Coordinates of N, CA and C in Angstrom, one line a residue:
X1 N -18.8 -4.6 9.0 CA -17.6 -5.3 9.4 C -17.7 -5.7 10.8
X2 N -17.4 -6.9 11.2 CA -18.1 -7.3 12.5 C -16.5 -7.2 13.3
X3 N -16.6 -6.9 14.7 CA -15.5 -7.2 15.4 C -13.9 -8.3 15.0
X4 N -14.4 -9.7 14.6 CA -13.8 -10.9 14.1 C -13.1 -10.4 13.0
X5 N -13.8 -9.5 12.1 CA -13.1 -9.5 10.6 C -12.1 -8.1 10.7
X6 N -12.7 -7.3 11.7 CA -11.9 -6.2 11.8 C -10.8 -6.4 12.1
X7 N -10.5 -7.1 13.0 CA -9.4 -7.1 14.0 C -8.9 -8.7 13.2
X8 N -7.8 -9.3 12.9 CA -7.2 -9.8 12.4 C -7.6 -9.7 10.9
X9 N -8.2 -9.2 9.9 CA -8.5 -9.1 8.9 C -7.8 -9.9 8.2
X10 N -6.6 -10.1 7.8 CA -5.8 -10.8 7.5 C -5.0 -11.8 8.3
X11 N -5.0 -13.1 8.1 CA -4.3 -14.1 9.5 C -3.2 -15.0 8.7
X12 N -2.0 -14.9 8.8 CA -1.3 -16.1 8.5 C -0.8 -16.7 10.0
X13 N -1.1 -17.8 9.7 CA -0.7 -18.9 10.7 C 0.0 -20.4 10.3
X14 N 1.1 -20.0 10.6 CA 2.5 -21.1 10.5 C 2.2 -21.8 9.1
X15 N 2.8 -20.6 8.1 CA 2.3 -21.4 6.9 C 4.1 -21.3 6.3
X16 N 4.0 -22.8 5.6 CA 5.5 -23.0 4.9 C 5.1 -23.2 3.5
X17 N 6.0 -22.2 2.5 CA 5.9 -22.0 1.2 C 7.0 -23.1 0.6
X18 N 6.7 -23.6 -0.5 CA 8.5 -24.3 -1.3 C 8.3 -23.7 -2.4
X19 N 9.2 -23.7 -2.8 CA 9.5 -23.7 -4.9 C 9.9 -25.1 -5.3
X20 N 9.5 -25.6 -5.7 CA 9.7 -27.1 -5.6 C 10.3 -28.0 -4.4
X21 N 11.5 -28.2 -4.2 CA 12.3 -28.9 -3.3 C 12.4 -27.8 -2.0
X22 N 13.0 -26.6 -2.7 CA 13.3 -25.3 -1.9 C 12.0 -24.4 -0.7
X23 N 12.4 -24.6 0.6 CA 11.6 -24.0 1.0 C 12.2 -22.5 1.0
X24 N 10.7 -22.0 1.3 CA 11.2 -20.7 1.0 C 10.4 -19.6 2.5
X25 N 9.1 -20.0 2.4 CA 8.9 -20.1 4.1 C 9.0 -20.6 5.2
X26 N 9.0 -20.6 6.2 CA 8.8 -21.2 7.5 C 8.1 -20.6 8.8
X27 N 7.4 -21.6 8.6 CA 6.6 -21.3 9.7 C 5.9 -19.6 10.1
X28 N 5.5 -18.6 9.1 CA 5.3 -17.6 9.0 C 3.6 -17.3 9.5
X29 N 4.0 -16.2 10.8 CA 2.5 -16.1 11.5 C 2.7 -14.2 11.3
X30 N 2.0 -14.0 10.6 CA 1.7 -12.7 10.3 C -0.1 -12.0 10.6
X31 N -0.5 -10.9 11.1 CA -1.8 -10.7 10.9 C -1.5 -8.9 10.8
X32 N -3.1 -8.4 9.8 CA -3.1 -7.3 9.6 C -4.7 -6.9 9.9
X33 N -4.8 -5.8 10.9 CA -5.7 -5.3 11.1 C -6.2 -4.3 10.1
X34 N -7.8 -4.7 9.5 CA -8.3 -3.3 8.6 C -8.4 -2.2 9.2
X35 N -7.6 -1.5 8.0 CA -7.4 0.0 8.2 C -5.5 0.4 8.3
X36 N -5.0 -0.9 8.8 CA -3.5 -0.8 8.9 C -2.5 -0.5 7.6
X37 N -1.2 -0.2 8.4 CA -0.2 -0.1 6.9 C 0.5 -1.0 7.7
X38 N 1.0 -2.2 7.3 CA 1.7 -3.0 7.4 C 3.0 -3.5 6.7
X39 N 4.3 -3.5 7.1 CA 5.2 -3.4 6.6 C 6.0 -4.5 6.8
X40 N 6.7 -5.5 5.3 CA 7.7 -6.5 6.0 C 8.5 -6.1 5.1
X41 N 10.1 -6.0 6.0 CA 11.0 -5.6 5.7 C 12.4 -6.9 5.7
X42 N 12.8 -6.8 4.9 CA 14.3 -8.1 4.8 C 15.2 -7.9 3.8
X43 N 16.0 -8.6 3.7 CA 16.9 -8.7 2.5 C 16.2 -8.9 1.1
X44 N 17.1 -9.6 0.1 CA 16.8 -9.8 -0.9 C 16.8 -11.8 -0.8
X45 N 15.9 -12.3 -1.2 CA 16.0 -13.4 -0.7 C 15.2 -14.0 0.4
X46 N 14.7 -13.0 1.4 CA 14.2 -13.5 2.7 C 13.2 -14.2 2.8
X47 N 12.1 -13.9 1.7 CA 10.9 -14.4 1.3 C 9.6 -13.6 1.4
X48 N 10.2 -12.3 1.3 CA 9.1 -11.5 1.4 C 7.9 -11.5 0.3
X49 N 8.3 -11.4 -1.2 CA 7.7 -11.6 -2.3 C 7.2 -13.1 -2.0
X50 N 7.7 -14.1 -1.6 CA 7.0 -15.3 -1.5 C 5.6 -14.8 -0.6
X51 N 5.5 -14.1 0.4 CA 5.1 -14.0 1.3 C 3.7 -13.6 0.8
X52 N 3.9 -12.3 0.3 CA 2.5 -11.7 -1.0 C 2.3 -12.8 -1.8
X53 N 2.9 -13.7 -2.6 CA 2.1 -14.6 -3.7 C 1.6 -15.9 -3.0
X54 N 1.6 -16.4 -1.5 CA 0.9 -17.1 -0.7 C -0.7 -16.5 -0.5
X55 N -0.2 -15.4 -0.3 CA -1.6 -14.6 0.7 C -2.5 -14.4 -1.2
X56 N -1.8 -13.8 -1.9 CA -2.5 -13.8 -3.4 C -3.1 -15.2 -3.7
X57 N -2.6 -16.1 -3.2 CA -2.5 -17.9 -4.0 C -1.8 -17.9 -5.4
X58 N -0.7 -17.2 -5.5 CA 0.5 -17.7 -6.7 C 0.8 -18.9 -6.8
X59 N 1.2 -18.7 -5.0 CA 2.2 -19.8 -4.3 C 1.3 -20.8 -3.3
X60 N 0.8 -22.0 -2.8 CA 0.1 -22.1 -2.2 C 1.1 -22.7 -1.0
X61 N 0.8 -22.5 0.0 CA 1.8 -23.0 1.3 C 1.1 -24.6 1.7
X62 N 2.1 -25.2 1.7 CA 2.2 -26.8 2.1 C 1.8 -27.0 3.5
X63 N 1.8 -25.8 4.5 CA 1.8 -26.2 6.0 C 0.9 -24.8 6.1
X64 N 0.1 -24.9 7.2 CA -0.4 -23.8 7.7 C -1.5 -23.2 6.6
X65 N -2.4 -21.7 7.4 CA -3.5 -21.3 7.5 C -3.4 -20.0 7.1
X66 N -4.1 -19.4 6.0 CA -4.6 -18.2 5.7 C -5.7 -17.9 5.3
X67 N -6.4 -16.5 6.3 CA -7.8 -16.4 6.7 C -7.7 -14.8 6.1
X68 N -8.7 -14.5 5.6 CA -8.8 -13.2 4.9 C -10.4 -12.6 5.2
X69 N -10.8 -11.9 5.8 CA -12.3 -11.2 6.3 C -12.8 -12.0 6.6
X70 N -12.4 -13.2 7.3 CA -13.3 -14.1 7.7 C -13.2 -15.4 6.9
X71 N -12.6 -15.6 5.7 CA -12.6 -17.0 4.8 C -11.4 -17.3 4.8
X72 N -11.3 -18.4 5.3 CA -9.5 -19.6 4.4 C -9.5 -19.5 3.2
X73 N -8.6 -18.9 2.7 CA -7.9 -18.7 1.5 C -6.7 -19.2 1.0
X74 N -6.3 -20.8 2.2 CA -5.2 -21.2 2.3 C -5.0 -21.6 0.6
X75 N -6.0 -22.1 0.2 CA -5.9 -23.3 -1.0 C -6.8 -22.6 -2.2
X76 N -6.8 -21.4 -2.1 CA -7.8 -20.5 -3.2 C -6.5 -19.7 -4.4
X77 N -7.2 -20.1 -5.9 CA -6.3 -19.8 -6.7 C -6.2 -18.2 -7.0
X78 N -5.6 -17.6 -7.2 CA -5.3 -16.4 -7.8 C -6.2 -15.8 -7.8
X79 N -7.0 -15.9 -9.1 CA -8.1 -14.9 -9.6 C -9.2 -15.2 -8.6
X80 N -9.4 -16.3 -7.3 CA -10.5 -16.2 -6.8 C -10.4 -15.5 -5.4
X81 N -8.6 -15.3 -4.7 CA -8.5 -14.1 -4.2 C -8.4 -12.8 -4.1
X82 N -8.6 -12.3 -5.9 CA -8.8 -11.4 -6.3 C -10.2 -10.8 -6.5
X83 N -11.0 -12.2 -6.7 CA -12.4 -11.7 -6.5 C -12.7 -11.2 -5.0
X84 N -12.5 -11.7 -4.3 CA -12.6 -11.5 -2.8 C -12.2 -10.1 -2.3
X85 N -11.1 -9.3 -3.0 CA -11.0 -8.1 -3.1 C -9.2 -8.0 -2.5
X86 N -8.7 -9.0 -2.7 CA -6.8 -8.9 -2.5 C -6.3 -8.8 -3.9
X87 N -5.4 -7.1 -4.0 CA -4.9 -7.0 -4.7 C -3.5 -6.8 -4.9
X88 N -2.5 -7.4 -5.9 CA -1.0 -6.9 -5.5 C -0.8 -6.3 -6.7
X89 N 0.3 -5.4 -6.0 CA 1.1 -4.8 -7.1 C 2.7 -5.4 -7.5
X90 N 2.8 -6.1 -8.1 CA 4.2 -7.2 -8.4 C 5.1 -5.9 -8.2
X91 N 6.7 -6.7 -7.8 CA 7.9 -6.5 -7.7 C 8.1 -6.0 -9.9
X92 N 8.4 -4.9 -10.1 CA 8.7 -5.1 -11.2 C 7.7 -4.3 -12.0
X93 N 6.5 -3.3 -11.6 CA 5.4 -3.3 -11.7 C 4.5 -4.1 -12.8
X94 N 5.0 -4.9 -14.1 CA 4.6 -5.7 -14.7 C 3.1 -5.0 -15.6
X95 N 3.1 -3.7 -15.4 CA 2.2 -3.6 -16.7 C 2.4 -4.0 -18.3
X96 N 1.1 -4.0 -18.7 CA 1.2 -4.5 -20.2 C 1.7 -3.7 -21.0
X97 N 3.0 -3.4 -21.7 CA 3.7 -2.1 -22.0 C 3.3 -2.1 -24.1
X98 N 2.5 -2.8 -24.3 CA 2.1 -2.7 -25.5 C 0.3 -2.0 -25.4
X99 N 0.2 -2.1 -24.4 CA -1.7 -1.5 -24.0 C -1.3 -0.4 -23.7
X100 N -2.2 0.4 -23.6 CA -2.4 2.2 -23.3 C -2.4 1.8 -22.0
X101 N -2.8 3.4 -21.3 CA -2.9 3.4 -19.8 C -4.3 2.6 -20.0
X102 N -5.1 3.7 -20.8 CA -6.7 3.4 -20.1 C -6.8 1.6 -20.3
X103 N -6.3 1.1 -21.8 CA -6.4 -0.2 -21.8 C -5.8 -1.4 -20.1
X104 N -5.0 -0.6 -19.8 CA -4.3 -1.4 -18.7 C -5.6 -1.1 -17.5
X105 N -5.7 -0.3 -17.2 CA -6.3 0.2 -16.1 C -8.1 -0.7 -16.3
X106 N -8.4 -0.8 -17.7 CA -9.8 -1.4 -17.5 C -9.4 -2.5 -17.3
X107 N -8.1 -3.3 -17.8 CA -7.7 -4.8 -17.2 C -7.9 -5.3 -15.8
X108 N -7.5 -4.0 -15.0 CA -7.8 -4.4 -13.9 C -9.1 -4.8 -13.2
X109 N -10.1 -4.0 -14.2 CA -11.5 -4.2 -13.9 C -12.3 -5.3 -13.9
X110 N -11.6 -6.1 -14.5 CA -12.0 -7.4 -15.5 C -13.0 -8.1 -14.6
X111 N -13.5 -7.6 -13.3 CA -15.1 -8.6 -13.0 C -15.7 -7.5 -12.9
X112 N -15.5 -6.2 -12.9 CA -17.0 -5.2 -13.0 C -17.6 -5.0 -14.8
X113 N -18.4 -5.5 -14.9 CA -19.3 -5.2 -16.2 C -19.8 -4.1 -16.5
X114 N -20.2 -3.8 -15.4 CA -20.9 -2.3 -15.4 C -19.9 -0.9 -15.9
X115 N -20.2 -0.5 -17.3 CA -19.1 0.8 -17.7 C -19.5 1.8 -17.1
X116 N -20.4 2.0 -16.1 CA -20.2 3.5 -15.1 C -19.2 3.1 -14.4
X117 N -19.3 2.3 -13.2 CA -18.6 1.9 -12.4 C -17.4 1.8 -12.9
X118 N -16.8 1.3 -13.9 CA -15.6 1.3 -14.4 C -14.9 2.6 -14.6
X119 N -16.1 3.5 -14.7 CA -15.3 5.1 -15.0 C -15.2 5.2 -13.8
X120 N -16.4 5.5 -12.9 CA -15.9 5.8 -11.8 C -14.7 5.5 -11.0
X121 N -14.5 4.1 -11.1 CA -13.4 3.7 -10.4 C -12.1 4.2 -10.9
X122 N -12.4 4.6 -12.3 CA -11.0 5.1 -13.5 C -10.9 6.4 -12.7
X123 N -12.3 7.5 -12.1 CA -11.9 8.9 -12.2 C -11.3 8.8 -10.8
X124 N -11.3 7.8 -10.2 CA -10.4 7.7 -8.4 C -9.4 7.4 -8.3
X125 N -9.0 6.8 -9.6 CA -7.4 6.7 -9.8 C -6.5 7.6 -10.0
X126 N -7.6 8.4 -11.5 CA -6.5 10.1 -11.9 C -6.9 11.2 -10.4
X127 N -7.8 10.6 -9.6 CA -7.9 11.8 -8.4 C -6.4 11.2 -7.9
X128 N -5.7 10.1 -7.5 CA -4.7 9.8 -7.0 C -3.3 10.3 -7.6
X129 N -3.6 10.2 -8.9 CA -2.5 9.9 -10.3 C -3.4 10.5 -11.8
X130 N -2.8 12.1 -11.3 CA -3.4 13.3 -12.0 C -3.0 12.8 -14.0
X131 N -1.4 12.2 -13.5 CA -0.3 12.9 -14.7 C -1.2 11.0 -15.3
X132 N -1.5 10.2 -15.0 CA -2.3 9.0 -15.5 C -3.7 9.6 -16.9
X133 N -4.3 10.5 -16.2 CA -5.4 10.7 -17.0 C -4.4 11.8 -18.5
X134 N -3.6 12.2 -18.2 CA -3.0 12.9 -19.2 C -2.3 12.0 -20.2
X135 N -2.1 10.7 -19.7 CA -1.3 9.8 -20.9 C -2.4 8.5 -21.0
X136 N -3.6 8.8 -21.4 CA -4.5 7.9 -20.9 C -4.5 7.0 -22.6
X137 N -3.9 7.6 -23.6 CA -3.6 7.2 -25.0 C -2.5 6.2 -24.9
X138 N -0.9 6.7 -24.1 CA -0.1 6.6 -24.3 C 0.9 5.4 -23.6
X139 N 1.0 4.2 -25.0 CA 1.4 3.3 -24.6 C 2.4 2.7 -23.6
X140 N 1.6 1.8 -22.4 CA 2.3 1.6 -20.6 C 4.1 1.7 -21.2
X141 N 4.6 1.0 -21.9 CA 5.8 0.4 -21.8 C 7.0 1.9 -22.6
X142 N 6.1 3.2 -23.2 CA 6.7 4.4 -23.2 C 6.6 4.7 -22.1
X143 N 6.1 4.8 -20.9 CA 6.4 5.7 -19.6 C 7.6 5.4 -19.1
X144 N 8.0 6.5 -17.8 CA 8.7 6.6 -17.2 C 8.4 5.4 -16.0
X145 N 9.8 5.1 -15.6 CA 9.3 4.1 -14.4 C 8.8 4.8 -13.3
X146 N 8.7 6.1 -12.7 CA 7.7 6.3 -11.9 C 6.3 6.7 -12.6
X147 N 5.9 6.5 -13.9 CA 4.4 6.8 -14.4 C 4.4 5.3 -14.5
X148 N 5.0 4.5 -14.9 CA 4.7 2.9 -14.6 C 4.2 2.5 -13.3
X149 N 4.9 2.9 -12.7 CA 4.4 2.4 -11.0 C 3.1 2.6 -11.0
X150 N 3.5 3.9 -10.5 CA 1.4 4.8 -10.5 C 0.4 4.1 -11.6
X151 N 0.9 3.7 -12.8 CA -0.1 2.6 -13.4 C -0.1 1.3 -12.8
X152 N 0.8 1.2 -12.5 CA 0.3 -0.6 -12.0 C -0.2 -0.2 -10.4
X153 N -0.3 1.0 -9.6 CA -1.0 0.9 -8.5 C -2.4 1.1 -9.0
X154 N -3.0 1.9 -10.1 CA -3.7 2.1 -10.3 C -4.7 1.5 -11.1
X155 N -4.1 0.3 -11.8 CA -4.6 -0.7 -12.0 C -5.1 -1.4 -11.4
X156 N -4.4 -2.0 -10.2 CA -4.6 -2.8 -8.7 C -6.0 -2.1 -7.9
X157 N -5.6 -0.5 -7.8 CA -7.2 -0.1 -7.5 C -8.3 -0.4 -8.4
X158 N -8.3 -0.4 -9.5 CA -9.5 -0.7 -10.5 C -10.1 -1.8 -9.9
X159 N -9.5 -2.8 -9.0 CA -10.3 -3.9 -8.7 C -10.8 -3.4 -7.2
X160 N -11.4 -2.0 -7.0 CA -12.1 -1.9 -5.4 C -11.2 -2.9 -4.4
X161 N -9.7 -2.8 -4.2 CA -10.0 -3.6 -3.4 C -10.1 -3.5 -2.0
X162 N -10.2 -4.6 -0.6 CA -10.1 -4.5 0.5 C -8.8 -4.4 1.2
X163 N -7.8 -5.0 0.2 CA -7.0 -4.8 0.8 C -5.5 -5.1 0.0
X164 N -4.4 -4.0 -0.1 CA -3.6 -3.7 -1.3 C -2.1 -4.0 -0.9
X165 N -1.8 -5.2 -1.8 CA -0.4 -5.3 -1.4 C 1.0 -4.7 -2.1
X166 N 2.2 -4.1 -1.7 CA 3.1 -3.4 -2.8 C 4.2 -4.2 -2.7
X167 N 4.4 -4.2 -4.0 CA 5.9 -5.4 -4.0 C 6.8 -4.7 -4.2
X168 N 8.0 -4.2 -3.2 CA 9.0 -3.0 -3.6 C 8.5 -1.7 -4.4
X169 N 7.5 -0.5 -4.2 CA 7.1 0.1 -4.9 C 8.3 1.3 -5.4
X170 N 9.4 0.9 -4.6 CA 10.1 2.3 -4.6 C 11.3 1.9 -5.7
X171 N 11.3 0.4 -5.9 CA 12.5 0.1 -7.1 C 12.6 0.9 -8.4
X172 N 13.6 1.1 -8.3 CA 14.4 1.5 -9.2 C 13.9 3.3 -9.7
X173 N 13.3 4.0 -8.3 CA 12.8 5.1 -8.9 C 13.7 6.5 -8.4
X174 N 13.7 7.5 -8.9 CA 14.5 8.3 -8.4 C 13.8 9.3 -6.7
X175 N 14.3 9.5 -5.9 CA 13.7 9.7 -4.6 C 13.0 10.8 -4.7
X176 N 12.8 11.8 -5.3 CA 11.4 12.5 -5.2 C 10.1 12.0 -5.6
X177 N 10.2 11.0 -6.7 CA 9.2 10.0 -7.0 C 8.7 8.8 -6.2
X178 N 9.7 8.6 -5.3 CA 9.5 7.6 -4.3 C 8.9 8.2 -3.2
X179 N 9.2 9.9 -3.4 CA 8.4 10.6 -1.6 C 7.3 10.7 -2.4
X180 N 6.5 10.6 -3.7 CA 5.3 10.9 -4.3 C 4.6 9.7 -4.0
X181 N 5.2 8.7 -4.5 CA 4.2 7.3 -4.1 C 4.1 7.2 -2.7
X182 N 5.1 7.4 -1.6 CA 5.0 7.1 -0.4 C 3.5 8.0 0.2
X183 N 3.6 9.3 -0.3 CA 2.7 10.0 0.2 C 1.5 9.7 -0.6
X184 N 1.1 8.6 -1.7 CA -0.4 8.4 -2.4 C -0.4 7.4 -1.3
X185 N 0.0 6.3 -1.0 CA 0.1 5.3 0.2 C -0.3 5.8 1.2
X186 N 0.2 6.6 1.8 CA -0.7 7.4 3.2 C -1.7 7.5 2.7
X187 N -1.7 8.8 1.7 CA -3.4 9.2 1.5 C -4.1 8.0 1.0
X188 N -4.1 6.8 0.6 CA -5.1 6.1 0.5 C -5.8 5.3 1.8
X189 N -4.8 5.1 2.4 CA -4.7 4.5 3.7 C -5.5 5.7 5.3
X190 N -5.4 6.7 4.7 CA -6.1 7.8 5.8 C -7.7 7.9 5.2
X191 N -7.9 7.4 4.1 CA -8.7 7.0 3.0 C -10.0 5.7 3.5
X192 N -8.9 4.9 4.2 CA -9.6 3.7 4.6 C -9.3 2.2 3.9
X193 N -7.8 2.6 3.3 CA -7.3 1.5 2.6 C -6.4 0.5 3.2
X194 N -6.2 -0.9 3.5 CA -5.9 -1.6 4.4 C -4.4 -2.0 3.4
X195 N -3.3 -2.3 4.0 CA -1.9 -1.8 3.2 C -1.0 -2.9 3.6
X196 N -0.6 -3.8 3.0 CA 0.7 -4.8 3.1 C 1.8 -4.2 2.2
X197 N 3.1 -3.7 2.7 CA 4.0 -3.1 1.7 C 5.0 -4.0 2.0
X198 N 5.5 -4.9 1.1 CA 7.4 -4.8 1.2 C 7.8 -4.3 0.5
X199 N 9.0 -3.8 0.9 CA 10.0 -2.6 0.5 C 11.3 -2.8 1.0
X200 N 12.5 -2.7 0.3 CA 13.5 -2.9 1.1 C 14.1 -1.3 1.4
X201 N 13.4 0.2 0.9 CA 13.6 1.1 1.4 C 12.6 1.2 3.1
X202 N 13.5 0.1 4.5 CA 13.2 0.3 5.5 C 12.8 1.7 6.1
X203 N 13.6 3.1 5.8 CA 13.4 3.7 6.9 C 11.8 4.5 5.8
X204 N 11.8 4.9 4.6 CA 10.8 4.9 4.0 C 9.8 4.0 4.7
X205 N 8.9 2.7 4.5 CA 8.1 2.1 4.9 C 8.0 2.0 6.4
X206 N 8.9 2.0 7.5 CA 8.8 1.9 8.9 C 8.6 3.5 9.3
X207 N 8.8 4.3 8.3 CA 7.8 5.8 8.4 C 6.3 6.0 8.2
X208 N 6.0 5.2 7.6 CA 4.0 5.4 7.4 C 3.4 4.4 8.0
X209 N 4.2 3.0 8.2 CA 4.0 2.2 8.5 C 3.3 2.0 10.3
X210 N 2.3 1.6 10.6 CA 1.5 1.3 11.9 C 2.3 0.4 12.6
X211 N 2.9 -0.5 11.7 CA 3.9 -2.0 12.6 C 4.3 -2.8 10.8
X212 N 5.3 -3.5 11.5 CA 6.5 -4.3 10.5 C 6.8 -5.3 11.0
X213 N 7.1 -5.9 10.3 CA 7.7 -7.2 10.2 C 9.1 -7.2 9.6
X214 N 10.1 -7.8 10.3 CA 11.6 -8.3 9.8 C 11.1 -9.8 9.4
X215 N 11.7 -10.0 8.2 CA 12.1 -11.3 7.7 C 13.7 -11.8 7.2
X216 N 13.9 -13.2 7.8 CA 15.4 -13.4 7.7 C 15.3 -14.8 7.4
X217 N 15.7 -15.3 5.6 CA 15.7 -16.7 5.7 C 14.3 -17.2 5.8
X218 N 13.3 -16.7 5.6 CA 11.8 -17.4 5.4 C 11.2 -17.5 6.7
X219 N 11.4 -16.8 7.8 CA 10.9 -17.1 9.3 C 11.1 -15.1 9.7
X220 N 9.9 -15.0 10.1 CA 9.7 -13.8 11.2 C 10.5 -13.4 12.7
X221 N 11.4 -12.4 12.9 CA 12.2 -12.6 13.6 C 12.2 -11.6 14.5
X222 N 11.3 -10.6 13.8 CA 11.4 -9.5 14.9 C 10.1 -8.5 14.7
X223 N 9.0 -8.2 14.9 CA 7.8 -7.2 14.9 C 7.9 -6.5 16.0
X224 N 6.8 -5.4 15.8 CA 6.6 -4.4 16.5 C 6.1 -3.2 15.7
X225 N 5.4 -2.3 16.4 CA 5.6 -0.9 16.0 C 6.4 -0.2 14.7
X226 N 6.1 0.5 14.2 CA 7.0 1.0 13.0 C 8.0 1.7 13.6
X227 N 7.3 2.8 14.3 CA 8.2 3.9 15.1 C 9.5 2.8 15.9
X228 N 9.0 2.3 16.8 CA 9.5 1.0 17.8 C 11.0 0.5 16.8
X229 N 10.5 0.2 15.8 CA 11.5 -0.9 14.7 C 12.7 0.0 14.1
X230 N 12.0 1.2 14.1 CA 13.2 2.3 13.7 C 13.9 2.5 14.6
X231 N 14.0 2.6 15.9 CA 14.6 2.4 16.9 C 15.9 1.6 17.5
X232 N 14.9 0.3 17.0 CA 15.6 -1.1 17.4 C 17.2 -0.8 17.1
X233 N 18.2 -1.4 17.7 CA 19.4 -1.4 17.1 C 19.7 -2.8 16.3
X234 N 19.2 -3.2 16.3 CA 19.6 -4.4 15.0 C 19.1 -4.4 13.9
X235 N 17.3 -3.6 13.8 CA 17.2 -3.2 12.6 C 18.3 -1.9 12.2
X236 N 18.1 -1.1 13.0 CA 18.9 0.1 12.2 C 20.0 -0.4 11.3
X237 N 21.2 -0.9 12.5 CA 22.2 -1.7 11.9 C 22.2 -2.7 10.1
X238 N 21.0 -3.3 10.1 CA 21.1 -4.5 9.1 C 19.9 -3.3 8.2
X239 N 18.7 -2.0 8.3 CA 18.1 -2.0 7.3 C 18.7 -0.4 7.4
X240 N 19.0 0.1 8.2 CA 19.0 1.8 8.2 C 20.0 2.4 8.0
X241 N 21.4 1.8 8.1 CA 22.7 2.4 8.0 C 23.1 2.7 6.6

């Protein structure tokens, strides 16, 4: 990894998203250093999820530049910034609730051929997500929503990636389950895993988190420090009260 790729690893520069007519970004300049946990924090609405399916290519932005280890990825579809090694975990976790774990989990594998490597990467998962290898029969859409989660993060790793995005990981789970995922997050990331999380549990993510992002309305309005942001009196006010 050369100096250039390290250090901005990820670059958004003034890129504007629409949904047809509807913009939904503006002007959004974001960068994440490998190795970071990176946090954007907002409402519901703000454009955070838009923000992950630009950098995925869901969504492709009409204005502006995204650079990923070195390559524009402005105009690259889906599955070919997944080959590249960007993975997200959707809002919703969106496993296949009719497939088993293990069936879900080799989905994620779907460009390694090689069935060692596929195990291997399987037995790095259950080292993350023990109670995973114990329901490795049992159909995604019987679990609990926090054994769902841990499958769709775990899926998302099947694809090695460089760099892991989480779409609200903490919805709808009850908060001992949410201090479980928060703390596989660290440990992946002390690991050497490079981390984009939105969350709208702020004081959760601006705790693991290296630096964050506020989003208001599709435009970046306030960064800094994680520690720093918890501080701030306007976030506290609008994410921490």
């Amino acid at each position: 990894m050369t100096e250039t790729t390290a250090k901005n690893f990820l670059k958004i520069s003034k890129i504007d998203s629409y949904y047809g007519q509807i913009q939904a970004l503006n002007g959004i300049d974001l960068y994440i250093d490998k190795g970071e946990i990176v946090t954007l924090i907002g409402s519901n609405g703000a454009g955070k999820s838009t923000t992950l399916k630009s950098i995925s290519g869901q969504v492709r932005p009409k204005q502006g530049t995204i650079s990923f280890d070195g390559i524009d990825i402005t105009k690259k579809p889906a599955h070919q910034t997944a080959l590249l090694g960007i993975a997200q975990v959707p809002e919703g976790r969106r496993i296949f609730p009719r497939l088993t774990v293990r069936e879900n989990l080799q989905i994620g594998a779907f460009s390694e051929k090689n069935k060692t490597v596929v195990s291997e990467r399987m037995e790095r998962v259950f080292s993350y997500f023990p109670r995973l290898k114990e329901r490795l029969s049992q159909k995604g859409g019987t679990m609990s929503g926090g054994e769902q989660q841990m499958l769709a993060i775990g899926r998302a790793l099947m694809m090695k990636p460089k760099l892991l995005m989480l779409d609200e990981p903490s919805m709808g789970l009850a908060p001992i389950i949410v201090e479980q995922i928060f703390d596989i997050i660290k440990e992946m990331n002390k690991e050497g895993m490079t981390i984009l999380l939105v969350e709208q549990n702020a004081y959760q993510a601006l705790q693991i988190a290296d630096r964050g992002y506020v989003i208001q309305t599709g435009q970046i309005v306030l960064d800094g420090k994680g520690e720093e942001l918890m501080k701030n009196e306007q976030v506290r006010e609008a994410y921490l009260a």
